[in-house]
């Protein structure tokens, strides 16, 4: 890839502004509340855009493109019945308790509602997860920079060895994220997440427009792909009739009700942005505002994948033409990996032998993660290419930054202040928060390097996270809507849910996979048509186990008196009233409008 | 918070837009460069879009800042923040 000075200028400009925002905010960071909670003073639209941007990391931008190329429009379920209903639920029903309880973090809410041990369990697992996730994000970014040869030219002209590119990418992103969070705390992270949001739109929208124009618009895209690719709902009733291999129960219950709701409603990574807003009304509106651009995002992140697989596969061609009796042979050589791939998606190459990897039936395996990056390289001339690459870097950084701010808050408030050093002056906790940021980033760098040496570490970590996360939503649902739920019930439910998720994974296996990391490590009792199906059903089992055990244990343990639960449980809390607002300005009206629009989109893509 | 995000954001997009527009204008006749973007001068057109977006943000942010400066310190702007009752 040839980058010119225009591309570098745009990238440098972005880095300059990201750091500039951190420096400009430094003087406002006086108390720990300013640092960890952005002073609870940000307008709803800023928090709303940060709410989705915190999740716009590598897994979203690269992963959704890859998934679009692999499964087609069905990927939009992650939005249509995944994210958007969950965002509406958290805004309308759960935010009054998060924001109204004055808890400073999600684990702290669990302590207020249940007890110390439930908080400790959640805080510890969450802190570990955020550190590892930001490490994984860093690793993925460095690998992508290597694969796209972004810094190769720069390193050549500086005379540095090419092996340093991986370390350089990791250190560069770590230093930038560290600096702006160290200086400006959550406010800085949120401001930069909004900046990154607009940058991602600015970088990917022209890509989609050019791609669609090239392939002949929507009709052309349809014509170039198998019919199943272009439907979101068709064939959903049975696993064998859709590319993802999932049925309606897996999608509806597993993805919609358990996984997405669990993520968007309980993960402090996203909830922290809503809790930073200036009043209850804004806090409830934050996830709703976030849902509006979230509806448009399938176009930005999934379509590049679809277009990439729909384009013709490049082949080595030889054109012979005769000019004044002289015969010219013009050969354009296409590398083997591109020829063996499909559309713009290259085949996977075994890093040891350098040969194209084949699946069981002898067809080449495709490297879907390259769908979106290859689209950028294919369509963008120098100039706008710099913008596109900056958008890609921005997405990695926003994902990392959200993890880092969530980590420093949970570490400082829920671990340090609660169990290590109680009752220190506020200044002390502000300093601890700053240094927790440094510590968290150093641990993430460690994870990124561990990922190079142990091939499976990323898959293993993500698997373990899914065991911990799958049952979470049941705990919050019971806690907020059933006042009888006790601390013992919540704690045993969480443990039981995680164990159920592990047992389910150990006993089942997707089709065409060997026992091991993909499941079946106890014994294979059942085979799912795809890993997605296994994942969704595992979540259903974990959720149900948590729900049932929590209810049973709660019924035999002593509940807390009602007066201690005011503001934490729905039946004992006066819901915030927005009667002073005209009806169309109330959060409920916005929620209804979004639901209608979301249903319309689902029907359009059915 | 006393820093209106729209100002740095507007500045960044205005500058990015200006760079792309200028570069697009300078390379307008370079058909080789724009072959990959289907013959469209992507830099020029997208640069103009970003320029308009950046300037809009900048104007909105400036206007809000002016209004905040005219308010007595500590008071919240009338149309945001605290609910108004009995209007």
PDB file of C-alpha atoms in Angstrom, chain A residues 243-523:
ATOM      1  CA  UNK A 243     -26.722 -19.454   6.240  1.00  0.00           C
ATOM      2  CA  UNK A 244     -26.126 -18.944   9.979  1.00  0.00           C
ATOM      3  CA  UNK A 245     -27.622 -22.315  10.903  1.00  0.00           C
ATOM      4  CA  UNK A 246     -29.789 -20.949  13.708  1.00  0.00           C
ATOM      5  CA  UNK A 247     -33.515 -21.249  14.293  1.00  0.00           C
ATOM      6  CA  UNK A 248     -35.996 -18.690  15.506  1.00  0.00           C
ATOM      7  CA  UNK A 249     -35.770 -19.734  19.173  1.00  0.00           C
ATOM      8  CA  UNK A 250     -31.998 -19.448  19.191  1.00  0.00           C
ATOM      9  CA  UNK A 251     -32.161 -16.005  17.612  1.00  0.00           C
ATOM     10  CA  UNK A 252     -35.108 -14.652  19.558  1.00  0.00           C
ATOM     11  CA  UNK A 253     -34.340 -16.010  22.999  1.00  0.00           C
ATOM     12  CA  UNK A 254     -30.596 -16.552  22.866  1.00  0.00           C
ATOM     13  CA  UNK A 255     -29.438 -13.541  20.906  1.00  0.00           C
ATOM     14  CA  UNK A 256     -32.280 -11.129  21.562  1.00  0.00           C
ATOM     15  CA  UNK A 257     -33.378 -11.810  25.088  1.00  0.00           C
ATOM     16  CA  UNK A 258     -30.231 -13.123  26.739  1.00  0.00           C
ATOM     17  CA  UNK A 259     -27.031 -12.130  24.961  1.00  0.00           C
ATOM     18  CA  UNK A 260     -27.886  -8.662  23.642  1.00  0.00           C
ATOM     19  CA  UNK A 261     -29.953  -7.629  26.630  1.00  0.00           C
ATOM     20  CA  UNK A 262     -27.197  -8.960  28.864  1.00  0.00           C
ATOM     21  CA  UNK A 263     -24.594  -6.887  27.075  1.00  0.00           C
ATOM     22  CA  UNK A 264     -26.422  -3.590  26.529  1.00  0.00           C
ATOM     23  CA  UNK A 265     -28.263  -3.590  29.875  1.00  0.00           C
ATOM     24  CA  UNK A 266     -25.590  -4.767  32.297  1.00  0.00           C
ATOM     25  CA  UNK A 267     -22.157  -4.071  30.843  1.00  0.00           C
ATOM     26  CA  UNK A 268     -20.628  -1.111  32.632  1.00  0.00           C
ATOM     27  CA  UNK A 269     -18.585  -0.419  29.481  1.00  0.00           C
ATOM     28  CA  UNK A 270     -21.670   1.071  27.832  1.00  0.00           C
ATOM     29  CA  UNK A 271     -23.743   1.921  30.925  1.00  0.00           C
ATOM     30  CA  UNK A 272     -21.020   4.253  32.220  1.00  0.00           C
ATOM     31  CA  UNK A 273     -21.675   6.720  29.400  1.00  0.00           C
ATOM     32  CA  UNK A 274     -25.384   6.938  30.274  1.00  0.00           C
ATOM     33  CA  UNK A 275     -24.564   7.339  33.959  1.00  0.00           C
ATOM     34  CA  UNK A 276     -22.389  10.355  33.090  1.00  0.00           C
ATOM     35  CA  UNK A 277     -25.289  12.403  31.763  1.00  0.00           C
ATOM     36  CA  UNK A 278     -26.630  15.496  33.474  1.00  0.00           C
ATOM     37  CA  UNK A 279     -30.032  14.377  34.812  1.00  0.00           C
ATOM     38  CA  UNK A 280     -32.434  11.460  34.952  1.00  0.00           C
ATOM     39  CA  UNK A 281     -34.287  12.513  31.838  1.00  0.00           C
ATOM     40  CA  UNK A 282     -31.046  12.643  29.823  1.00  0.00           C
ATOM     41  CA  UNK A 283     -29.834   9.364  31.289  1.00  0.00           C
ATOM     42  CA  UNK A 284     -33.010   7.624  30.111  1.00  0.00           C
ATOM     43  CA  UNK A 285     -32.704   9.243  26.718  1.00  0.00           C
ATOM     44  CA  UNK A 286     -29.040   8.224  26.194  1.00  0.00           C
ATOM     45  CA  UNK A 287     -29.633   4.611  25.066  1.00  0.00           C
ATOM     46  CA  UNK A 288     -32.590   5.776  22.965  1.00  0.00           C
ATOM     47  CA  UNK A 289     -30.514   8.392  21.179  1.00  0.00           C
ATOM     48  CA  UNK A 290     -27.894   5.708  20.650  1.00  0.00           C
ATOM     49  CA  UNK A 291     -30.471   3.399  19.076  1.00  0.00           C
ATOM     50  CA  UNK A 292     -31.143   5.835  16.209  1.00  0.00           C
ATOM     51  CA  UNK A 293     -27.678   5.692  14.580  1.00  0.00           C
ATOM     52  CA  UNK A 294     -27.496   2.030  15.606  1.00  0.00           C
ATOM     53  CA  UNK A 295     -30.342   1.342  13.171  1.00  0.00           C
ATOM     54  CA  UNK A 296     -28.323   2.819  10.314  1.00  0.00           C
ATOM     55  CA  UNK A 297     -25.128   1.012  11.251  1.00  0.00           C
ATOM     56  CA  UNK A 298     -25.910  -2.241   9.458  1.00  0.00           C
ATOM     57  CA  UNK A 299     -25.541  -0.219   6.236  1.00  0.00           C
ATOM     58  CA  UNK A 300     -22.136   1.035   7.257  1.00  0.00           C
ATOM     59  CA  UNK A 301     -20.552  -2.072   8.712  1.00  0.00           C
ATOM     60  CA  UNK A 302     -22.368  -5.083   7.216  1.00  0.00           C
ATOM     61  CA  UNK A 303     -22.756  -3.873   3.605  1.00  0.00           C
ATOM     62  CA  UNK A 304     -18.990  -3.607   2.936  1.00  0.00           C
ATOM     63  CA  UNK A 305     -18.754  -7.328   3.728  1.00  0.00           C
ATOM     64  CA  UNK A 306     -21.643  -8.175   1.394  1.00  0.00           C
ATOM     65  CA  UNK A 307     -20.203  -6.067  -1.404  1.00  0.00           C
ATOM     66  CA  UNK A 308     -16.751  -7.574  -0.893  1.00  0.00           C
ATOM     67  CA  UNK A 309     -18.029 -11.101  -1.431  1.00  0.00           C
ATOM     68  CA  UNK A 310     -20.320 -10.070  -4.291  1.00  0.00           C
ATOM     69  CA  UNK A 311     -17.577  -8.536  -6.441  1.00  0.00           C
ATOM     70  CA  UNK A 312     -15.906 -10.694  -9.097  1.00  0.00           C
ATOM     71  CA  UNK A 313     -12.845 -12.584  -7.896  1.00  0.00           C
ATOM     72  CA  UNK A 314      -9.659 -11.226  -9.454  1.00  0.00           C
ATOM     73  CA  UNK A 315      -7.715 -13.601 -11.747  1.00  0.00           C
ATOM     74  CA  UNK A 316      -4.378 -13.397 -13.443  1.00  0.00           C
ATOM     75  CA  UNK A 317      -5.054 -12.180 -16.968  1.00  0.00           C
ATOM     76  CA  UNK A 318      -3.008 -11.929 -20.071  1.00  0.00           C
ATOM     77  CA  UNK A 319      -3.988  -9.473 -22.777  1.00  0.00           C
ATOM     78  CA  UNK A 320      -2.273  -9.816 -26.123  1.00  0.00           C
ATOM     79  CA  UNK A 321      -2.477  -6.977 -28.609  1.00  0.00           C
ATOM     80  CA  UNK A 322      -0.741  -6.156 -31.792  1.00  0.00           C
ATOM     81  CA  UNK A 323       0.580  -2.670 -32.441  1.00  0.00           C
ATOM     82  CA  UNK A 324       2.222  -2.005 -35.797  1.00  0.00           C
ATOM     83  CA  UNK A 325       3.335  -5.596 -36.081  1.00  0.00           C
ATOM     84  CA  UNK A 326       4.801  -5.741 -32.571  1.00  0.00           C
ATOM     85  CA  UNK A 327       3.027  -8.185 -30.267  1.00  0.00           C
ATOM     86  CA  UNK A 328       2.578  -7.031 -26.661  1.00  0.00           C
ATOM     87  CA  UNK A 329       1.760  -9.369 -23.788  1.00  0.00           C
ATOM     88  CA  UNK A 330       0.222  -7.530 -20.868  1.00  0.00           C
ATOM     89  CA  UNK A 331       0.051  -9.786 -17.852  1.00  0.00           C
ATOM     90  CA  UNK A 332      -1.561  -8.638 -14.654  1.00  0.00           C
ATOM     91  CA  UNK A 333      -0.596 -11.083 -11.958  1.00  0.00           C
ATOM     92  CA  UNK A 334      -2.944 -11.680  -9.048  1.00  0.00           C
ATOM     93  CA  UNK A 335      -1.484 -13.388  -5.977  1.00  0.00           C
ATOM     94  CA  UNK A 336      -2.659 -16.919  -5.268  1.00  0.00           C
ATOM     95  CA  UNK A 337      -4.403 -15.968  -2.011  1.00  0.00           C
ATOM     96  CA  UNK A 338      -6.609 -13.478  -3.862  1.00  0.00           C
ATOM     97  CA  UNK A 339      -7.372 -15.892  -6.708  1.00  0.00           C
ATOM     98  CA  UNK A 340      -8.343 -18.682  -4.356  1.00  0.00           C
ATOM     99  CA  UNK A 341     -10.618 -16.376  -2.384  1.00  0.00           C
ATOM    100  CA  UNK A 342     -14.086 -15.115  -3.217  1.00  0.00           C
ATOM    101  CA  UNK A 343     -14.706 -11.559  -4.359  1.00  0.00           C
ATOM    102  CA  UNK A 344     -12.297  -9.335  -2.462  1.00  0.00           C
ATOM    103  CA  UNK A 345     -11.917 -11.814   0.361  1.00  0.00           C
ATOM    104  CA  UNK A 346      -8.611 -13.648   0.238  1.00  0.00           C
ATOM    105  CA  UNK A 347      -8.086 -17.276   1.141  1.00  0.00           C
ATOM    106  CA  UNK A 348      -6.533 -18.093   4.503  1.00  0.00           C
ATOM    107  CA  UNK A 349      -2.849 -18.904   4.386  1.00  0.00           C
ATOM    108  CA  UNK A 350      -1.073 -21.257   6.723  1.00  0.00           C
ATOM    109  CA  UNK A 351       1.593 -19.022   8.290  1.00  0.00           C
ATOM    110  CA  UNK A 352       4.086 -21.907   8.554  1.00  0.00           C
ATOM    111  CA  UNK A 353       3.904 -23.433   5.087  1.00  0.00           C
ATOM    112  CA  UNK A 354       2.685 -20.363   3.187  1.00  0.00           C
ATOM    113  CA  UNK A 355       0.097 -22.530   1.419  1.00  0.00           C
ATOM    114  CA  UNK A 356      -3.610 -21.803   1.070  1.00  0.00           C
ATOM    115  CA  UNK A 357      -5.583 -23.635   3.771  1.00  0.00           C
ATOM    116  CA  UNK A 358      -8.375 -25.970   2.655  1.00  0.00           C
ATOM    117  CA  UNK A 359     -11.454 -27.175   4.496  1.00  0.00           C
ATOM    118  CA  UNK A 360     -12.619 -30.789   4.754  1.00  0.00           C
ATOM    119  CA  UNK A 361     -14.226 -30.719   1.306  1.00  0.00           C
ATOM    120  CA  UNK A 362     -11.121 -29.298  -0.374  1.00  0.00           C
ATOM    121  CA  UNK A 363     -12.390 -25.743  -0.797  1.00  0.00           C
ATOM    122  CA  UNK A 364     -10.130 -22.916   0.323  1.00  0.00           C
ATOM    123  CA  UNK A 365     -10.922 -21.361   3.714  1.00  0.00           C
ATOM    124  CA  UNK A 366     -11.687 -17.666   3.482  1.00  0.00           C
ATOM    125  CA  UNK A 367     -10.170 -14.943   5.649  1.00  0.00           C
ATOM    126  CA  UNK A 368     -13.403 -13.027   6.266  1.00  0.00           C
ATOM    127  CA  UNK A 369     -11.781 -10.522   8.604  1.00  0.00           C
ATOM    128  CA  UNK A 370     -10.081  -8.952   5.582  1.00  0.00           C
ATOM    129  CA  UNK A 371     -13.419  -8.061   3.921  1.00  0.00           C
ATOM    130  CA  UNK A 372     -13.737  -4.503   5.191  1.00  0.00           C
ATOM    131  CA  UNK A 373     -10.013  -3.586   5.127  1.00  0.00           C
ATOM    132  CA  UNK A 374      -9.703  -4.898   1.562  1.00  0.00           C
ATOM    133  CA  UNK A 375     -12.690  -2.812   0.509  1.00  0.00           C
ATOM    134  CA  UNK A 376     -10.894   0.293   1.797  1.00  0.00           C
ATOM    135  CA  UNK A 377      -7.774  -0.551  -0.207  1.00  0.00           C
ATOM    136  CA  UNK A 378      -9.800  -1.428  -3.284  1.00  0.00           C
ATOM    137  CA  UNK A 379     -11.877   1.751  -3.592  1.00  0.00           C
ATOM    138  CA  UNK A 380     -10.045   4.566  -1.839  1.00  0.00           C
ATOM    139  CA  UNK A 381      -7.427   6.629  -3.655  1.00  0.00           C
ATOM    140  CA  UNK A 382      -4.721   8.279  -1.576  1.00  0.00           C
ATOM    141  CA  UNK A 383      -6.185  11.135   0.448  1.00  0.00           C
ATOM    142  CA  UNK A 384      -9.490   9.608   1.358  1.00  0.00           C
ATOM    143  CA  UNK A 385      -7.575   6.388   2.049  1.00  0.00           C
ATOM    144  CA  UNK A 386      -5.892   8.203   4.921  1.00  0.00           C
ATOM    145  CA  UNK A 387      -9.331   9.090   6.230  1.00  0.00           C
ATOM    146  CA  UNK A 388     -10.516   5.484   5.948  1.00  0.00           C
ATOM    147  CA  UNK A 389      -7.475   4.105   7.760  1.00  0.00           C
ATOM    148  CA  UNK A 390      -7.818   6.770  10.446  1.00  0.00           C
ATOM    149  CA  UNK A 391     -11.436   5.684  10.900  1.00  0.00           C
ATOM    150  CA  UNK A 392     -10.276   2.107  11.313  1.00  0.00           C
ATOM    151  CA  UNK A 393      -7.685   3.141  13.921  1.00  0.00           C
ATOM    152  CA  UNK A 394     -10.308   5.303  15.635  1.00  0.00           C
ATOM    153  CA  UNK A 395     -12.623   2.334  15.976  1.00  0.00           C
ATOM    154  CA  UNK A 396      -9.923   0.290  17.672  1.00  0.00           C
ATOM    155  CA  UNK A 397      -9.076   3.113  20.024  1.00  0.00           C
ATOM    156  CA  UNK A 398     -12.668   3.859  21.023  1.00  0.00           C
ATOM    157  CA  UNK A 399     -13.185   0.212  21.926  1.00  0.00           C
ATOM    158  CA  UNK A 400     -10.012   0.203  23.974  1.00  0.00           C
ATOM    159  CA  UNK A 401     -10.748   3.485  25.731  1.00  0.00           C
ATOM    160  CA  UNK A 402     -14.192   2.348  26.879  1.00  0.00           C
ATOM    161  CA  UNK A 403     -12.638  -0.734  28.443  1.00  0.00           C
ATOM    162  CA  UNK A 404      -9.925   1.278  30.125  1.00  0.00           C
ATOM    163  CA  UNK A 405     -12.277   3.831  31.738  1.00  0.00           C
ATOM    164  CA  UNK A 406     -14.620   1.064  32.863  1.00  0.00           C
ATOM    165  CA  UNK A 407     -11.643  -0.727  34.380  1.00  0.00           C
ATOM    166  CA  UNK A 408     -10.270   2.254  36.288  1.00  0.00           C
ATOM    167  CA  UNK A 409     -13.682   3.092  37.771  1.00  0.00           C
ATOM    168  CA  UNK A 410     -14.494  -0.449  38.873  1.00  0.00           C
ATOM    169  CA  UNK A 411     -10.991  -0.972  40.186  1.00  0.00           C
ATOM    170  CA  UNK A 412     -10.918   2.256  42.184  1.00  0.00           C
ATOM    171  CA  UNK A 413     -14.464   2.326  43.558  1.00  0.00           C
ATOM    172  CA  UNK A 414     -15.354  -1.344  43.808  1.00  0.00           C
ATOM    173  CA  UNK A 415     -12.050  -2.977  44.627  1.00  0.00           C
ATOM    174  CA  UNK A 416      -9.599  -0.412  45.997  1.00  0.00           C
ATOM    175  CA  UNK A 417     -11.987   1.799  47.965  1.00  0.00           C
ATOM    176  CA  UNK A 418     -14.048  -1.141  49.213  1.00  0.00           C
ATOM    177  CA  UNK A 419     -11.482  -3.739  50.138  1.00  0.00           C
ATOM    178  CA  UNK A 420      -7.981  -2.218  50.120  1.00  0.00           C
ATOM    179  CA  UNK A 421      -8.087   1.322  51.434  1.00  0.00           C
ATOM    180  CA  UNK A 422     -11.299   2.738  52.833  1.00  0.00           C
ATOM    181  CA  UNK A 423     -11.967   6.308  53.894  1.00  0.00           C
ATOM    182  CA  UNK A 424      -9.083   8.113  52.198  1.00  0.00           C
ATOM    183  CA  UNK A 425      -9.567  11.706  50.993  1.00  0.00           C
ATOM    184  CA  UNK A 426     -11.077  12.110  47.523  1.00  0.00           C
ATOM    185  CA  UNK A 427      -7.757  13.328  46.071  1.00  0.00           C
ATOM    186  CA  UNK A 428      -6.242   9.968  46.904  1.00  0.00           C
ATOM    187  CA  UNK A 429      -8.852   8.092  44.858  1.00  0.00           C
ATOM    188  CA  UNK A 430      -8.397  10.482  41.954  1.00  0.00           C
ATOM    189  CA  UNK A 431      -4.692   9.626  41.943  1.00  0.00           C
ATOM    190  CA  UNK A 432      -5.430   5.904  42.282  1.00  0.00           C
ATOM    191  CA  UNK A 433      -7.776   6.154  39.299  1.00  0.00           C
ATOM    192  CA  UNK A 434      -5.071   7.762  37.180  1.00  0.00           C
ATOM    193  CA  UNK A 435      -2.560   5.081  38.095  1.00  0.00           C
ATOM    194  CA  UNK A 436      -5.138   2.331  37.630  1.00  0.00           C
ATOM    195  CA  UNK A 437      -5.377   3.612  34.045  1.00  0.00           C
ATOM    196  CA  UNK A 438      -1.636   3.107  33.617  1.00  0.00           C
ATOM    197  CA  UNK A 439      -1.787  -0.314  35.242  1.00  0.00           C
ATOM    198  CA  UNK A 440      -4.751  -1.400  33.158  1.00  0.00           C
ATOM    199  CA  UNK A 441      -3.049  -0.415  29.918  1.00  0.00           C
ATOM    200  CA  UNK A 442       0.179  -2.177  30.895  1.00  0.00           C
ATOM    201  CA  UNK A 443      -1.794  -5.354  31.620  1.00  0.00           C
ATOM    202  CA  UNK A 444      -3.538  -5.016  28.240  1.00  0.00           C
ATOM    203  CA  UNK A 445      -0.184  -4.763  26.504  1.00  0.00           C
ATOM    204  CA  UNK A 446       0.823  -7.947  28.327  1.00  0.00           C
ATOM    205  CA  UNK A 447      -2.320  -9.656  27.001  1.00  0.00           C
ATOM    206  CA  UNK A 448      -1.584  -8.507  23.473  1.00  0.00           C
ATOM    207  CA  UNK A 449       1.877 -10.082  23.634  1.00  0.00           C
ATOM    208  CA  UNK A 450       0.538 -13.248  25.236  1.00  0.00           C
ATOM    209  CA  UNK A 451      -1.803 -13.525  22.236  1.00  0.00           C
ATOM    210  CA  UNK A 452       1.184 -13.798  19.874  1.00  0.00           C
ATOM    211  CA  UNK A 453       2.739 -16.681  21.743  1.00  0.00           C
ATOM    212  CA  UNK A 454      -0.380 -18.657  22.556  1.00  0.00           C
ATOM    213  CA  UNK A 455      -2.469 -19.013  19.432  1.00  0.00           C
ATOM    214  CA  UNK A 456      -5.636 -19.996  21.207  1.00  0.00           C
ATOM    215  CA  UNK A 457      -5.565 -17.479  24.027  1.00  0.00           C
ATOM    216  CA  UNK A 458      -7.975 -15.070  22.340  1.00  0.00           C
ATOM    217  CA  UNK A 459     -10.568 -17.749  21.616  1.00  0.00           C
ATOM    218  CA  UNK A 460     -10.178 -19.176  25.115  1.00  0.00           C
ATOM    219  CA  UNK A 461     -10.581 -15.790  26.777  1.00  0.00           C
ATOM    220  CA  UNK A 462     -13.654 -14.934  24.760  1.00  0.00           C
ATOM    221  CA  UNK A 463     -15.111 -18.303  25.642  1.00  0.00           C
ATOM    222  CA  UNK A 464     -14.551 -17.732  29.355  1.00  0.00           C
ATOM    223  CA  UNK A 465     -16.099 -14.245  29.098  1.00  0.00           C
ATOM    224  CA  UNK A 466     -19.173 -15.722  27.505  1.00  0.00           C
ATOM    225  CA  UNK A 467     -19.540 -18.130  30.447  1.00  0.00           C
ATOM    226  CA  UNK A 468     -19.411 -15.236  32.888  1.00  0.00           C
ATOM    227  CA  UNK A 469     -21.622 -12.861  30.881  1.00  0.00           C
ATOM    228  CA  UNK A 470     -24.387 -15.156  29.702  1.00  0.00           C
ATOM    229  CA  UNK A 471     -26.305 -15.436  32.975  1.00  0.00           C
ATOM    230  CA  UNK A 472     -25.864 -11.780  34.104  1.00  0.00           C
ATOM    231  CA  UNK A 473     -29.112 -10.404  32.699  1.00  0.00           C
ATOM    232  CA  UNK A 474     -31.239 -12.728  34.859  1.00  0.00           C
ATOM    233  CA  UNK A 475     -29.648 -11.296  38.017  1.00  0.00           C
ATOM    234  CA  UNK A 476     -30.464  -7.719  37.050  1.00  0.00           C
ATOM    235  CA  UNK A 477     -33.936  -8.558  35.846  1.00  0.00           C
ATOM    236  CA  UNK A 478     -34.804 -10.300  39.103  1.00  0.00           C
ATOM    237  CA  UNK A 479     -33.085  -7.645  41.188  1.00  0.00           C
ATOM    238  CA  UNK A 480     -34.903  -4.728  39.579  1.00  0.00           C
ATOM    239  CA  UNK A 481     -38.340  -6.257  39.164  1.00  0.00           C
ATOM    240  CA  UNK A 482     -38.832  -8.743  42.026  1.00  0.00           C
ATOM    241  CA  UNK A 483     -38.275  -7.311  45.461  1.00  0.00           C
ATOM    242  CA  UNK A 484     -38.172 -10.763  47.071  1.00  0.00           C
ATOM    243  CA  UNK A 485     -34.792 -11.560  45.399  1.00  0.00           C
ATOM    244  CA  UNK A 486     -32.085 -11.888  48.056  1.00  0.00           C
ATOM    245  CA  UNK A 487     -28.318 -11.451  47.978  1.00  0.00           C
ATOM    246  CA  UNK A 488     -27.727 -15.159  48.521  1.00  0.00           C
ATOM    247  CA  UNK A 489     -30.129 -15.912  45.679  1.00  0.00           C
ATOM    248  CA  UNK A 490     -28.372 -13.529  43.302  1.00  0.00           C
ATOM    249  CA  UNK A 491     -24.940 -14.871  44.154  1.00  0.00           C
ATOM    250  CA  UNK A 492     -25.762 -18.573  43.867  1.00  0.00           C
ATOM    251  CA  UNK A 493     -27.764 -17.846  40.693  1.00  0.00           C
ATOM    252  CA  UNK A 494     -24.755 -16.169  39.074  1.00  0.00           C
ATOM    253  CA  UNK A 495     -22.458 -19.035  39.968  1.00  0.00           C
ATOM    254  CA  UNK A 496     -25.008 -21.607  38.800  1.00  0.00           C
ATOM    255  CA  UNK A 497     -25.505 -19.754  35.492  1.00  0.00           C
ATOM    256  CA  UNK A 498     -21.781 -19.680  34.792  1.00  0.00           C
ATOM    257  CA  UNK A 499     -21.470 -23.375  35.638  1.00  0.00           C
ATOM    258  CA  UNK A 500     -24.427 -24.165  33.379  1.00  0.00           C
ATOM    259  CA  UNK A 501     -22.782 -22.270  30.505  1.00  0.00           C
ATOM    260  CA  UNK A 502     -19.571 -24.235  31.029  1.00  0.00           C
ATOM    261  CA  UNK A 503     -21.376 -27.567  31.246  1.00  0.00           C
ATOM    262  CA  UNK A 504     -23.399 -26.819  28.106  1.00  0.00           C
ATOM    263  CA  UNK A 505     -20.228 -25.983  26.217  1.00  0.00           C
ATOM    264  CA  UNK A 506     -18.498 -29.101  27.478  1.00  0.00           C
ATOM    265  CA  UNK A 507     -21.340 -31.342  26.381  1.00  0.00           C
ATOM    266  CA  UNK A 508     -22.187 -29.971  22.919  1.00  0.00           C
ATOM    267  CA  UNK A 509     -20.314 -29.430  19.689  1.00  0.00           C
ATOM    268  CA  UNK A 510     -21.044 -27.611  16.443  1.00  0.00           C
ATOM    269  CA  UNK A 511     -21.188 -29.732  13.274  1.00  0.00           C
ATOM    270  CA  UNK A 512     -17.795 -30.275  11.603  1.00  0.00           C
ATOM    271  CA  UNK A 513     -15.739 -29.380  14.666  1.00  0.00           C
ATOM    272  CA  UNK A 514     -13.436 -31.501  16.786  1.00  0.00           C
ATOM    273  CA  UNK A 515     -13.859 -31.646  20.567  1.00  0.00           C
ATOM    274  CA  UNK A 516     -11.671 -29.069  22.297  1.00  0.00           C
ATOM    275  CA  UNK A 517     -11.924 -25.301  22.167  1.00  0.00           C
ATOM    276  CA  UNK A 518     -15.178 -25.525  20.193  1.00  0.00           C
ATOM    277  CA  UNK A 519     -16.887 -27.596  22.877  1.00  0.00           C
ATOM    278  CA  UNK A 520     -17.456 -31.219  23.707  1.00  0.00           C
ATOM    279  CA  UNK A 521     -14.545 -31.410  26.136  1.00  0.00           C
ATOM    280  CA  UNK A 522     -16.558 -33.487  28.598  1.00  0.00           C
ATOM    281  CA  UNK A 523     -18.405 -35.673  26.135  1.00  0.00           C
TER     282      UNK A 523
END
